[in-house]
CSV table of C-alpha atoms and ligand atoms in Angstrom, one decimal:
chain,number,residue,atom,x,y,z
Y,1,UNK,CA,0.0,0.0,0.0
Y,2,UNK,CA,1.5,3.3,-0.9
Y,3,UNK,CA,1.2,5.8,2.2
Y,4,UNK,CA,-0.3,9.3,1.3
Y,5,UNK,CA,2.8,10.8,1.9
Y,6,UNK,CA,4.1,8.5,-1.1
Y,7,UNK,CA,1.1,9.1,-3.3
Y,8,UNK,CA,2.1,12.9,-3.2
Y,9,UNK,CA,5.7,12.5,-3.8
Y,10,UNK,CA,4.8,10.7,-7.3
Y,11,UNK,CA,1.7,13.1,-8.2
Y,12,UNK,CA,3.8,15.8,-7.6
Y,13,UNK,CA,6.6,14.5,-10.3
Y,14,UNK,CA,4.1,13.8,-12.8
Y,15,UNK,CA,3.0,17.4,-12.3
Y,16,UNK,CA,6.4,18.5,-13.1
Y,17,UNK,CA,7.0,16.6,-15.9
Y,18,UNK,CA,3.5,18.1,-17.3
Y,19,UNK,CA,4.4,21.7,-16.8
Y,20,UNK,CA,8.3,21.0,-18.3
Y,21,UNK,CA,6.6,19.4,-21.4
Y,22,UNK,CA,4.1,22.4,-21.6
Y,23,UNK,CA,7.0,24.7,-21.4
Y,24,UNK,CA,9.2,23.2,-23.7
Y,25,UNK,CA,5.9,22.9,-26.3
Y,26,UNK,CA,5.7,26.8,-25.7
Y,27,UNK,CA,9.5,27.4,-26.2
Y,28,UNK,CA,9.4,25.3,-29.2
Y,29,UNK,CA,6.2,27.0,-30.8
Y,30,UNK,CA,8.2,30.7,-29.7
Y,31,UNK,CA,11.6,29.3,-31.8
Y,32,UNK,CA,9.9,28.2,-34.4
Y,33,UNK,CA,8.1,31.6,-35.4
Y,34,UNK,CA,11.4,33.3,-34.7
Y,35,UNK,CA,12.8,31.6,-37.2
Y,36,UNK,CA,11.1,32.8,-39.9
Y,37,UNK,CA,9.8,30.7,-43.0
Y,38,UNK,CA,10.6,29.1,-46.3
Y,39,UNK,CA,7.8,27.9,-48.8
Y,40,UNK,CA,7.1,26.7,-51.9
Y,41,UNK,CA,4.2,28.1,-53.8
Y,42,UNK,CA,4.1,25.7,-56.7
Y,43,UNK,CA,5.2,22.0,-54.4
Y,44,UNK,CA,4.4,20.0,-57.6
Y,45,UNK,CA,6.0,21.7,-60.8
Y,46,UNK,CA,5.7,19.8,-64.1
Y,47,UNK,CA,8.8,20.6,-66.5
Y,48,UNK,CA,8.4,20.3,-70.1
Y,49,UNK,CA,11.6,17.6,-72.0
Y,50,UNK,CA,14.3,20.0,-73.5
Y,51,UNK,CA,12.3,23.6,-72.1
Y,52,UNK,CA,13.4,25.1,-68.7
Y,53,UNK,CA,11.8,25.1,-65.8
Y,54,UNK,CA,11.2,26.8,-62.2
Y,55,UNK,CA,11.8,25.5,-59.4
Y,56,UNK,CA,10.1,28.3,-56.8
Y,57,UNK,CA,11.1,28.3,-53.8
Y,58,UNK,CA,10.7,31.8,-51.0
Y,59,UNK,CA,11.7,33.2,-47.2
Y,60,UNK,CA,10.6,35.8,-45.3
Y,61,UNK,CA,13.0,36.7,-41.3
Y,62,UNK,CA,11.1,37.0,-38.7
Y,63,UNK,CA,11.1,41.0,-38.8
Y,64,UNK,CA,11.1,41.1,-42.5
Y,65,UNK,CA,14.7,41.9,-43.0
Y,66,UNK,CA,17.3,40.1,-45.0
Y,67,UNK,CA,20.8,40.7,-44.4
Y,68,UNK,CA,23.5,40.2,-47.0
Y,69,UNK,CA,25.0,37.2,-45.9
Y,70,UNK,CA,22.4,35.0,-47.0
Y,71,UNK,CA,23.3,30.9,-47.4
Y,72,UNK,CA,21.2,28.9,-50.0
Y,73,UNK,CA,21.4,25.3,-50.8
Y,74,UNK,CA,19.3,23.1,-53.2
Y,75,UNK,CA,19.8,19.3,-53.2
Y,76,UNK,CA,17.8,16.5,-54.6
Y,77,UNK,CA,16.9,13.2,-53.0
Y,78,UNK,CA,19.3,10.4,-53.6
Y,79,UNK,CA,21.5,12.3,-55.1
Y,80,UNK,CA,25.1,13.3,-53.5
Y,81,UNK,CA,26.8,16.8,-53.9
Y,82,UNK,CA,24.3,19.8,-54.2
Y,83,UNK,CA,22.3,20.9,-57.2
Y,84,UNK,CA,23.2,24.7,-56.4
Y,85,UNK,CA,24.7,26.4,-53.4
Y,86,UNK,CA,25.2,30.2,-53.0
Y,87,UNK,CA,26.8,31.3,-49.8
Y,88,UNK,CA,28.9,34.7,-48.6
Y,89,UNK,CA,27.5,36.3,-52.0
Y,90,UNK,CA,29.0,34.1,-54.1
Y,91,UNK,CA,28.2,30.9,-55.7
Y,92,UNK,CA,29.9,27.7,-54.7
Y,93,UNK,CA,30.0,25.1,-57.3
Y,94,UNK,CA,32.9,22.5,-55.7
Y,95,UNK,CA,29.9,20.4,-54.5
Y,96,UNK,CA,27.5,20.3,-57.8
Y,97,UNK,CA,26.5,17.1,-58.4
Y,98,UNK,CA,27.3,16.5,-62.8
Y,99,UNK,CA,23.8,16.1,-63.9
Y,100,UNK,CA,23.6,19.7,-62.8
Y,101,UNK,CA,26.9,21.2,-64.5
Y,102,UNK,CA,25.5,24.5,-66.5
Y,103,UNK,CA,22.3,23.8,-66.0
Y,104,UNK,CA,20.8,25.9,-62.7
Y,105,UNK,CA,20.9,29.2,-61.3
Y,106,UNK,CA,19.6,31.5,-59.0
Y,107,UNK,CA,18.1,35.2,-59.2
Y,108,UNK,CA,21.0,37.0,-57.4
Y,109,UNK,CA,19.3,40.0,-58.1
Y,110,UNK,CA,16.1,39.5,-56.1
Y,111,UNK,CA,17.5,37.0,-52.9
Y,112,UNK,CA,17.5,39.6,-50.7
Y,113,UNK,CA,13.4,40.1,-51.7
Y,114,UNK,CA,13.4,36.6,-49.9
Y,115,UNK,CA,13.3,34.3,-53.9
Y,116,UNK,CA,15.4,31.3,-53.7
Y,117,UNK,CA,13.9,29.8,-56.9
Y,118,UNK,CA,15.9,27.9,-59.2
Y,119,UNK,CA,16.2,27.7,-62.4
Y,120,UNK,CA,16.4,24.5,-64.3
Y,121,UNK,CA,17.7,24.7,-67.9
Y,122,UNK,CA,16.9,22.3,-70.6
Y,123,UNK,CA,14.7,19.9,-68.2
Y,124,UNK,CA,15.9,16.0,-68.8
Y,125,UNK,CA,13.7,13.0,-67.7
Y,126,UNK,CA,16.4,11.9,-65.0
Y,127,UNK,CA,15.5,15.2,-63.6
Y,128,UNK,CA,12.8,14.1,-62.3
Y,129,UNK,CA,12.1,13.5,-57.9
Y,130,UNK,CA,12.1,15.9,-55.1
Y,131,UNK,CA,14.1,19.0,-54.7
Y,132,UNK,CA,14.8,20.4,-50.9
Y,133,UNK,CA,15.7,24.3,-50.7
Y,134,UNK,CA,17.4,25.3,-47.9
Y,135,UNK,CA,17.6,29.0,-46.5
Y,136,UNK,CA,19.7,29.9,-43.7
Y,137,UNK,CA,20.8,33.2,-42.5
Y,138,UNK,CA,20.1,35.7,-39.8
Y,139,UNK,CA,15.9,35.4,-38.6
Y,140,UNK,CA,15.0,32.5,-40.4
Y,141,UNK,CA,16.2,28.8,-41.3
Y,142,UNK,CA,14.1,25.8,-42.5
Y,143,UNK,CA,13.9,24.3,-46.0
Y,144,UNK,CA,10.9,23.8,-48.3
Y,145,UNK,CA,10.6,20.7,-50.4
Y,146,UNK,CA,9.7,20.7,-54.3
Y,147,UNK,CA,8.3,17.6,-56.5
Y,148,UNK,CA,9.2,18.1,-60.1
Y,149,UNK,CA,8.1,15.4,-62.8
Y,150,UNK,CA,8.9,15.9,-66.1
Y,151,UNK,CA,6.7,15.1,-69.2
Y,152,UNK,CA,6.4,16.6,-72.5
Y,153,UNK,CA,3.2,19.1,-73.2
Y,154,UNK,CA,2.6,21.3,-76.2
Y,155,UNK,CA,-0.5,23.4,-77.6
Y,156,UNK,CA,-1.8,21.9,-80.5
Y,157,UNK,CA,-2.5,23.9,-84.1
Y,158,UNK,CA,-6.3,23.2,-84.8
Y,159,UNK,CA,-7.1,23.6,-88.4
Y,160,UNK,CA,-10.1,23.0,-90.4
Y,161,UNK,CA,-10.0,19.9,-92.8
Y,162,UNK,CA,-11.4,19.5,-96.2
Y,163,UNK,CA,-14.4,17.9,-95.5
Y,164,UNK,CA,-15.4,21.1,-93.0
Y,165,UNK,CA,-14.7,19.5,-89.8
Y,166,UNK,CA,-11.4,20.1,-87.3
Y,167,UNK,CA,-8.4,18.6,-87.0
Y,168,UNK,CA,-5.6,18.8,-84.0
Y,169,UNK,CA,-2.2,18.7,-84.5
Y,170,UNK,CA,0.2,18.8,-81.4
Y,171,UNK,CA,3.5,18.0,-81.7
Y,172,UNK,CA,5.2,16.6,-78.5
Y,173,UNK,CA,2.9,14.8,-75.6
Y,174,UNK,CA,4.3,12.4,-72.9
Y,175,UNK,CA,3.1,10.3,-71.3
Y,176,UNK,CA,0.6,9.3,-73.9
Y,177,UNK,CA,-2.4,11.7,-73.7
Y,178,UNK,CA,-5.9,11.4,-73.9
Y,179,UNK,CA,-8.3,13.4,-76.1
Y,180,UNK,CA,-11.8,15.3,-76.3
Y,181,UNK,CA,-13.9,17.1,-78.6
Y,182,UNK,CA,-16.7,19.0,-76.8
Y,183,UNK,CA,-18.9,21.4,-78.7
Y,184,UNK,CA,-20.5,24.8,-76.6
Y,185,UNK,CA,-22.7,22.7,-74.9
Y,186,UNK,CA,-20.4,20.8,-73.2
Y,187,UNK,CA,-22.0,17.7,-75.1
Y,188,UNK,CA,-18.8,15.1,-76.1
Y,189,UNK,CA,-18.0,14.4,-80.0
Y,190,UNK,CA,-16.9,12.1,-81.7
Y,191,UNK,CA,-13.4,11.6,-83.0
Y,192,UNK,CA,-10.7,9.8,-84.0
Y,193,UNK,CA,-6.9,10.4,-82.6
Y,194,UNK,CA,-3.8,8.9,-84.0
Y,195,UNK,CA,-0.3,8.5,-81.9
Y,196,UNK,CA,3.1,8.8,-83.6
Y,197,UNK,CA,6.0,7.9,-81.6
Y,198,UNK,CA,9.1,10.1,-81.8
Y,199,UNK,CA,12.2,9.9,-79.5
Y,200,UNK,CA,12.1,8.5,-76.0
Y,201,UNK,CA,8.6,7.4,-76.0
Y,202,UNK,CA,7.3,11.4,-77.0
Y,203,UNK,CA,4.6,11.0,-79.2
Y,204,UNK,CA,2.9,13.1,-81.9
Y,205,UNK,CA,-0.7,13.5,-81.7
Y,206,UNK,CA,-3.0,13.8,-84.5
Y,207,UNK,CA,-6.9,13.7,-83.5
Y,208,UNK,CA,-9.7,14.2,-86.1
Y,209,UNK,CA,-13.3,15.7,-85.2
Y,210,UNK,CA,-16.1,12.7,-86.8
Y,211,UNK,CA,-18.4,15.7,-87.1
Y,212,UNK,CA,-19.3,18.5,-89.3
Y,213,UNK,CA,-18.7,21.8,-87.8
Y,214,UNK,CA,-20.8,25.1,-88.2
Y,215,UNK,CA,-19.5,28.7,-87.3
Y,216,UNK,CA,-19.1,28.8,-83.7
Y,217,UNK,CA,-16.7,27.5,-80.2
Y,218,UNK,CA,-15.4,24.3,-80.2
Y,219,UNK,CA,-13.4,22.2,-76.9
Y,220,UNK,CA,-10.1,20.1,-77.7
Y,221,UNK,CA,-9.1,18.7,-74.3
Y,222,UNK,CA,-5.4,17.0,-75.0
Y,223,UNK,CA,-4.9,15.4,-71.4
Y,224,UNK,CA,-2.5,12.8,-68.8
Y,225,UNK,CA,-1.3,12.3,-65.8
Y,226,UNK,CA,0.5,15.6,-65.7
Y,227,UNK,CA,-1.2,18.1,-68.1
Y,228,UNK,CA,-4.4,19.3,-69.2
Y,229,UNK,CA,-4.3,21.4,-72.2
Y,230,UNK,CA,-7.5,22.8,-72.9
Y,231,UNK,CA,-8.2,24.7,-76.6
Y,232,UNK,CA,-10.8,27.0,-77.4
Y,233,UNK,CA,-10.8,26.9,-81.1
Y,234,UNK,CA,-13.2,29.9,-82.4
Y,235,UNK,CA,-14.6,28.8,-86.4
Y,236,UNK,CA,-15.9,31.3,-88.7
Y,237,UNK,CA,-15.7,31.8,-92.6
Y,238,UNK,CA,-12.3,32.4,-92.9
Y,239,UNK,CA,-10.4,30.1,-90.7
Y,240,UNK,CA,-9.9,28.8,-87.1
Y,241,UNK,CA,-8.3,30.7,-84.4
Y,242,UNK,CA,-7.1,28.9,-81.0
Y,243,UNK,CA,-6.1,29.8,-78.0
Y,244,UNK,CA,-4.6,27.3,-75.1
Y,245,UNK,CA,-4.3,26.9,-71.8
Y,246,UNK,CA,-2.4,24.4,-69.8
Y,247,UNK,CA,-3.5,23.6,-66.1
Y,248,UNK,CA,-0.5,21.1,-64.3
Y,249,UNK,CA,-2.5,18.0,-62.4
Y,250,UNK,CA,-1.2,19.5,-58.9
Y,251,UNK,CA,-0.9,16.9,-57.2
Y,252,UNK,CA,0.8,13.4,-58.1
Y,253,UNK,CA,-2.1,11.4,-55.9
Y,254,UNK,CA,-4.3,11.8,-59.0
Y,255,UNK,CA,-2.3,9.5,-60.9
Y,256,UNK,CA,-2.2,7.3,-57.9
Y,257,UNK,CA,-6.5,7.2,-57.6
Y,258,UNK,CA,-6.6,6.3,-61.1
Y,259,UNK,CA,-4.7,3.5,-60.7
Y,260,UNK,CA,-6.4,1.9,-57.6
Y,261,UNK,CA,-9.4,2.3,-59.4
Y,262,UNK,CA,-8.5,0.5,-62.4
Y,263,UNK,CA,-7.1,-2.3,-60.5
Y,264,UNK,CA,-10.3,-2.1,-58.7
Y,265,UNK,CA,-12.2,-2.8,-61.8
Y,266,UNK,CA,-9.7,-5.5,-63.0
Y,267,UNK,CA,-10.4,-7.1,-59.6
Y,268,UNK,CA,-14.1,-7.3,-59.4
Y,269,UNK,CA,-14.1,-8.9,-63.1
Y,270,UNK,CA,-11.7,-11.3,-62.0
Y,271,UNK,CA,-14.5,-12.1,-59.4
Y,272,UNK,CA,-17.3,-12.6,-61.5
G,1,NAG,C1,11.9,34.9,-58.3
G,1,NAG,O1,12.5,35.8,-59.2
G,1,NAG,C2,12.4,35.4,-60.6
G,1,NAG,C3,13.1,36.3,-61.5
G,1,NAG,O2,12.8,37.6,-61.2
G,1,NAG,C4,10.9,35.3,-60.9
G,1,NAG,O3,10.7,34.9,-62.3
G,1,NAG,C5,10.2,34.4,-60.0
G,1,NAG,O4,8.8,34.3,-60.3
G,1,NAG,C6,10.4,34.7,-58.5
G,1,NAG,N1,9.9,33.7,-57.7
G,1,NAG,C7,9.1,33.9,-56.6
G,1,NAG,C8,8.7,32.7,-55.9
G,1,NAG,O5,8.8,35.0,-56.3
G,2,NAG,C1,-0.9,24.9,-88.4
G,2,NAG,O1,-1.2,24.2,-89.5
G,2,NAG,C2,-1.4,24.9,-90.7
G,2,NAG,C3,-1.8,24.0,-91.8
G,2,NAG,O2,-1.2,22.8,-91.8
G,2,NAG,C4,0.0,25.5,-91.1
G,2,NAG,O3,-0.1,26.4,-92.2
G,2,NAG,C5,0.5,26.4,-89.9
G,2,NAG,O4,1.8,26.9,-90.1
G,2,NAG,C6,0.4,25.6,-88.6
G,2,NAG,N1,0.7,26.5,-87.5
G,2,NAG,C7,1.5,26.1,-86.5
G,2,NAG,C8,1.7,27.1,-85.4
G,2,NAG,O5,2.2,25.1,-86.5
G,3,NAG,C1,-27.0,23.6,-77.1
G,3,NAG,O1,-28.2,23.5,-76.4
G,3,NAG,C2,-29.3,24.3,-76.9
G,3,NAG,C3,-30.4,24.2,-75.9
G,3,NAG,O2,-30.5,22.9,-75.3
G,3,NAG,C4,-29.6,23.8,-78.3
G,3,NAG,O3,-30.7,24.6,-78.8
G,3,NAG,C5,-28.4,24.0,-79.2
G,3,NAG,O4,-28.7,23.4,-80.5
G,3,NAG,C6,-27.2,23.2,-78.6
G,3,NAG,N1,-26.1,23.5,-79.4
G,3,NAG,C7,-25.2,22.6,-79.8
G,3,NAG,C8,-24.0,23.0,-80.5
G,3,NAG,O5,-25.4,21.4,-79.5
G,4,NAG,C1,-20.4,8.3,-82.4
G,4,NAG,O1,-19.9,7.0,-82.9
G,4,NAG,C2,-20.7,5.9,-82.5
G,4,NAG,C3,-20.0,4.6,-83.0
G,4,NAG,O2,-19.2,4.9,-84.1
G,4,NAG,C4,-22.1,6.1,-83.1
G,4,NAG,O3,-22.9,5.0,-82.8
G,4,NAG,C5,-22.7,7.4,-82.6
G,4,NAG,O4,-23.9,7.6,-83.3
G,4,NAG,C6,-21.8,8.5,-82.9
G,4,NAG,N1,-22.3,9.7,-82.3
G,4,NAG,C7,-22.5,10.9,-82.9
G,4,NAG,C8,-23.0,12.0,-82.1
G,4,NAG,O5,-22.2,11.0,-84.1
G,5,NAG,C1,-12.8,14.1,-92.2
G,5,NAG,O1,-11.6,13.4,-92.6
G,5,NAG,C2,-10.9,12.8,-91.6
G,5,NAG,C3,-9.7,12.1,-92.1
G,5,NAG,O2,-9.2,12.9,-93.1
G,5,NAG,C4,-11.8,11.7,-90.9
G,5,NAG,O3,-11.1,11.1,-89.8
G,5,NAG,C5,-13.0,12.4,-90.4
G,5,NAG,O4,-13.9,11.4,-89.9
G,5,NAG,C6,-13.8,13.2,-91.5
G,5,NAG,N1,-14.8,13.9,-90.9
G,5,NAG,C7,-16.1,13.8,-91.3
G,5,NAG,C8,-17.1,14.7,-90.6
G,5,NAG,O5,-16.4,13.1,-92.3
């Protein structure tokens, strides 16, 4: 039996380790805001093969100054060396993993406006995975971290074809996209769409409308995993104008839901 005299003793040690975990909580929440912040406004960029690409990445001190003697590293997962690393005002390079030789760069001119971003020249496909930017200097520390895939996106040229309906024309798509004809209404045509392969699995994408078309707006959705281009091709007498705009599939879970669903299917036919 544990006397009374025993039962405070131990309720007054669990009482202290409450309040040191409460203060150490409140110390941690007070560091943290003094350090200031570094985010990412675009976490899931999509770079287009052989075009460059951002990589954005900003800070902000806890009092909204930025001293000169900012540090700044980027490095990817799995890969040793740094991608970039500026430091003292001045870049240092002895580090730089190959695949980046020539390739990156910063804005000097606007890090002390709190931009990290990178730039990535001449995006590759092993250039895809995630990036980690790094910002350390006087009122703020942390890192942000950045997933870039890399396909291969382009607008396509919609002309009208001799028998007075529309054909697309886009030049470089990968993965393999999907695509969809709607006219004003909203209502799906019908079409036809032809793939020819070019280097490293790019493809060329041809896709013919099955339907006459009148004067008026028509919809040519060019879509995968990645990108959604969506044209607005205006018809009238004399030709076809377009205009395009691509939207980047945020975030890579879609990808991820389209496949669970499509094993889902396979599954329940397996079943019956
Ligand atoms: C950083 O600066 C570059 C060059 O001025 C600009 O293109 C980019 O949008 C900026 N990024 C952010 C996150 O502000
Ligand atoms: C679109 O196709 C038409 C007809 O084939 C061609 O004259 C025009 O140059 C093409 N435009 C672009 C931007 O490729
Ligand atoms: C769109 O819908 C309206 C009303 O339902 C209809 O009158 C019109 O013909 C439709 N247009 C097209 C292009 O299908
Ligand atoms: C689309 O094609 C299918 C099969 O080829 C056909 O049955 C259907 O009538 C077509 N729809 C339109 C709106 O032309
Ligand atoms: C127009 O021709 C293309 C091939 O040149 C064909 O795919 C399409 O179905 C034709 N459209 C109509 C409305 O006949």
């Amino acid at each position: 039996m544990a006397s009374i005299g025993q039962i405070i003793f131990w309720s007054m040690i669990v009482l202290i380790f409450v309040m040191a975990g409460i203060i150490i909580l409140l110390l941690a929440i007070a560091f943290s805001v003094s350090q200031g912040s570094v985010v990412t406004n675009t976490p899931f960029p999509v770079g287009n093969l052989g075009k460059d690409v951002m990589l954005g990445c900003k800070f902000q001190t806890k009092t909204g100054q930025i001293s000169s003697s900012v540090s700044i590293t980027w490095q990817k997962d799995g890969l040793t060396g740094v991608v970039y690393q500026y430091q003292n005002n001045g870049v240092h390079l002895q580090d730089q993993n190959p695949q980046f030789k020539n390739r990156v760069t910063l804005f000097p001119d606007v890090i002390t406006t709190g931009n990290a971003s990178l730039l990535l020249r001449t995006v590759r496909m092993e250039d895809e995975g995630v990036y980690r930017c790094s910002v350390t200097a006087s009122g703020v520390t942390g890192s942000a971290s950045i997933r870039l895939r890399v396909g291969a996106f382009s607008a396509p040229n919609i002309t009208r074809s001799e028998n007075n309906s529309l054909a697309a024309n886009a030049p470089r798509w990968l993965p393999k996209p999907d695509v969809t004809w709607l006219d004003l209404n909203g209502s799906q045509l019908n079409s036809s769409t032809q793939f020819s392969t070019l280097t490293m699995g790019i493809v060329q994408v041809t896709s013919n409308l099955q339907v006459q078309v009148t004067d008026g707006i028509y919809t040519c959705i060019i879509q995968n995993a990645l990108v959604t281009a969506l044209s607005t091709a205006t018809v009238t007498g004399n030709g076809v104008s377009t205009t395009t705009d691509f939207t980047f599939n945020s975030s890579p879970n879609i990808m991820k839901s389209h496949v669970i669903s499509t094993s889902f299917i396979l599954f329940c036919m397996l079943v019956r």
